[in-house]
mmCIF file of C-alpha atoms in Angstrom:
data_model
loop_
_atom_site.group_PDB
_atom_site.id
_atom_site.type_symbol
_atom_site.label_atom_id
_atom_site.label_comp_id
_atom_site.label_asym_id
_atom_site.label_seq_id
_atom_site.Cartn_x
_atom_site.Cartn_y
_atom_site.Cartn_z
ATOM 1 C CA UNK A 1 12.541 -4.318 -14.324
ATOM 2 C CA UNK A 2 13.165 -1.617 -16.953
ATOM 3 C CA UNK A 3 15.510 -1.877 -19.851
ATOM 4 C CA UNK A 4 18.123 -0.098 -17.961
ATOM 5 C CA UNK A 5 18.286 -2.572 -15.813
ATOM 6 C CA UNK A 6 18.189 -5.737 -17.645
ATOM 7 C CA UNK A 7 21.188 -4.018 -19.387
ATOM 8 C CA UNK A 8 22.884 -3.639 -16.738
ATOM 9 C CA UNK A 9 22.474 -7.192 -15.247
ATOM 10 C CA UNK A 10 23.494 -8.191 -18.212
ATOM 11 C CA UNK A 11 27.107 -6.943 -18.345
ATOM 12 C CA UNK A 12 27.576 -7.932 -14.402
ATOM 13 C CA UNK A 13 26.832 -11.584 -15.752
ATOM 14 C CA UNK A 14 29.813 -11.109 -18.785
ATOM 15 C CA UNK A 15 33.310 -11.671 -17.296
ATOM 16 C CA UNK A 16 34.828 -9.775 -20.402
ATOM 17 C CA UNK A 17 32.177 -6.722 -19.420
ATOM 18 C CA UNK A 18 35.185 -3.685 -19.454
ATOM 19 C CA UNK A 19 32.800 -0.927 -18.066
ATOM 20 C CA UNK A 20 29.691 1.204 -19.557
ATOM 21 C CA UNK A 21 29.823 3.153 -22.710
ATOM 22 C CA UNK A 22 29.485 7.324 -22.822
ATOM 23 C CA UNK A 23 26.410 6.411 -24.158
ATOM 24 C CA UNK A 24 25.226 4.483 -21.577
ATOM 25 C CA UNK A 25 26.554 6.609 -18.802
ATOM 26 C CA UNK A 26 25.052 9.479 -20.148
ATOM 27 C CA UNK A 27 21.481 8.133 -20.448
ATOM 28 C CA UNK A 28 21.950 6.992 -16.634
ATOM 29 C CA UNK A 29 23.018 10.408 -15.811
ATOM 30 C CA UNK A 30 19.570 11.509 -17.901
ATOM 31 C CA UNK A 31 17.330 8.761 -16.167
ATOM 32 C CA UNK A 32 18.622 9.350 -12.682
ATOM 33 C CA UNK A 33 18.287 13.342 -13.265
ATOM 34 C CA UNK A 34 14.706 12.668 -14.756
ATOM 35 C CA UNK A 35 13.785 10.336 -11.498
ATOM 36 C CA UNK A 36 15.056 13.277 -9.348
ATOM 37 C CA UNK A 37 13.320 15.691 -10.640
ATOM 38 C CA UNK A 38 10.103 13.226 -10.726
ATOM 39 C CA UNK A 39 10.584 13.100 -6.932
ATOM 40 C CA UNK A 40 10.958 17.096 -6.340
ATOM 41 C CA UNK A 41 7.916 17.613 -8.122
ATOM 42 C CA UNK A 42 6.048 14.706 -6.077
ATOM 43 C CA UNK A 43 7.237 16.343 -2.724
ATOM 44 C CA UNK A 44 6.350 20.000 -3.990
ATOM 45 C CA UNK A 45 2.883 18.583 -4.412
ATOM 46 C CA UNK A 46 2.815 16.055 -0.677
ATOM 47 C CA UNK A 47 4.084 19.847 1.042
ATOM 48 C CA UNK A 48 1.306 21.908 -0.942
ATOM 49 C CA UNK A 49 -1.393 19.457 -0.004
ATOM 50 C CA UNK A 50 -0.211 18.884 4.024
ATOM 51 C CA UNK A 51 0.497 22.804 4.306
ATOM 52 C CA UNK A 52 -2.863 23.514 3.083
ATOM 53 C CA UNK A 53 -4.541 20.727 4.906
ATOM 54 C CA UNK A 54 -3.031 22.249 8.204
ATOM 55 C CA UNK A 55 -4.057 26.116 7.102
ATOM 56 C CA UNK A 56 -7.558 24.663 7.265
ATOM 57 C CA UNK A 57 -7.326 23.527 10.691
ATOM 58 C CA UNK A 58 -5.507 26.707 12.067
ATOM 59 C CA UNK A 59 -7.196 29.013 14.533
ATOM 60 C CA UNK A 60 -7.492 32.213 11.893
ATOM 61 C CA UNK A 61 -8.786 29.858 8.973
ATOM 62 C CA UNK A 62 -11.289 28.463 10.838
ATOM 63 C CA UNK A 63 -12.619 31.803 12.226
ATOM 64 C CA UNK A 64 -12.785 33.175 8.973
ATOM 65 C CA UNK A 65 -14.688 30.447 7.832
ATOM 66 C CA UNK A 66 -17.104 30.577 10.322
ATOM 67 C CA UNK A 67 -17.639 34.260 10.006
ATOM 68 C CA UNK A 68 -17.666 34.555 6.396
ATOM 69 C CA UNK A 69 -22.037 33.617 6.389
ATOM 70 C CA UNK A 70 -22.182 36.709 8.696
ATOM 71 C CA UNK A 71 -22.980 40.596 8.181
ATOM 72 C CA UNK A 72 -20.691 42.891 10.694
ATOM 73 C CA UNK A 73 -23.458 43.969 12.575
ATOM 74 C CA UNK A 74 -24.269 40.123 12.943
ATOM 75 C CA UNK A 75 -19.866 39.577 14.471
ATOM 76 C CA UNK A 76 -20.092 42.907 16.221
ATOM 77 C CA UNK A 77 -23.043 41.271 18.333
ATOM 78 C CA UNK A 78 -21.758 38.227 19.035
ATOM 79 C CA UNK A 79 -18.471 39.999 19.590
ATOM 80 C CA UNK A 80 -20.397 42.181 22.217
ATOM 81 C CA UNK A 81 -22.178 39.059 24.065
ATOM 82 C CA UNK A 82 -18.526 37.185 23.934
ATOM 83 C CA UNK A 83 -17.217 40.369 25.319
ATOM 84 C CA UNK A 84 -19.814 40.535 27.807
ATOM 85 C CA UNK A 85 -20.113 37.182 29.363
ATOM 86 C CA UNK A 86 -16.388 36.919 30.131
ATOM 87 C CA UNK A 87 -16.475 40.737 31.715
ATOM 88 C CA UNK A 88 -19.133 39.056 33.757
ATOM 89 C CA UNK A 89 -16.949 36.035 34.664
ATOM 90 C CA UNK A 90 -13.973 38.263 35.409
ATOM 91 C CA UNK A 91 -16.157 40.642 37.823
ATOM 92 C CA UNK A 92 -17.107 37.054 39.399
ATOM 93 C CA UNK A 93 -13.735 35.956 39.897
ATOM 94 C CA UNK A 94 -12.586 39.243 41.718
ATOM 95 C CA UNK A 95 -15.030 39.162 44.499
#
């Protein structure tokens, strides 16, 4: 339990208790604002780490993963036996 809170136990307990100070209220306003912004930062940081955990596992990403070891003559083969075996397939579907 932080001091904040102990404090504020304390005057819930004291029948006399006539409400907070300024000074109280305004370091409540300054520790809720600081736990806010605590919180945006924390959720900036979950979004940049699931957003770039699901970029990894797109379609694009993962192609240019795999093709970044190769030369372009190395894609532009593959790319022609790709292109070539489902030519083939088509042809065999159409007769």
């Amino acid at each position: 339990m932080s001091k904040f809170e102990e404090n504020k136990a304390e005057h819930r307990k004291d029948p006399n208790w006539k409400g907070y100070t300024l000074e109280e209220l305004m370091y409540q306003r300054a520790y809720t604002a600081a736990r806010i912004e605590i919180q945006k930062q924390r959720l900036v940081t979950n979004y940049n780490e699931l957003s770039n955990a699901h970029s990894s596992i797109s379609g694009f990403s993962l192609v240019r993963r795999l093709t970044s070891g190769f030369s372009y003559f190395d894609i532009a083969i593959y790319a022609f036996k790709i292109g070539r075996g489902i030519f083939r397939g088509i042809r065999r579907l159409r007769r």
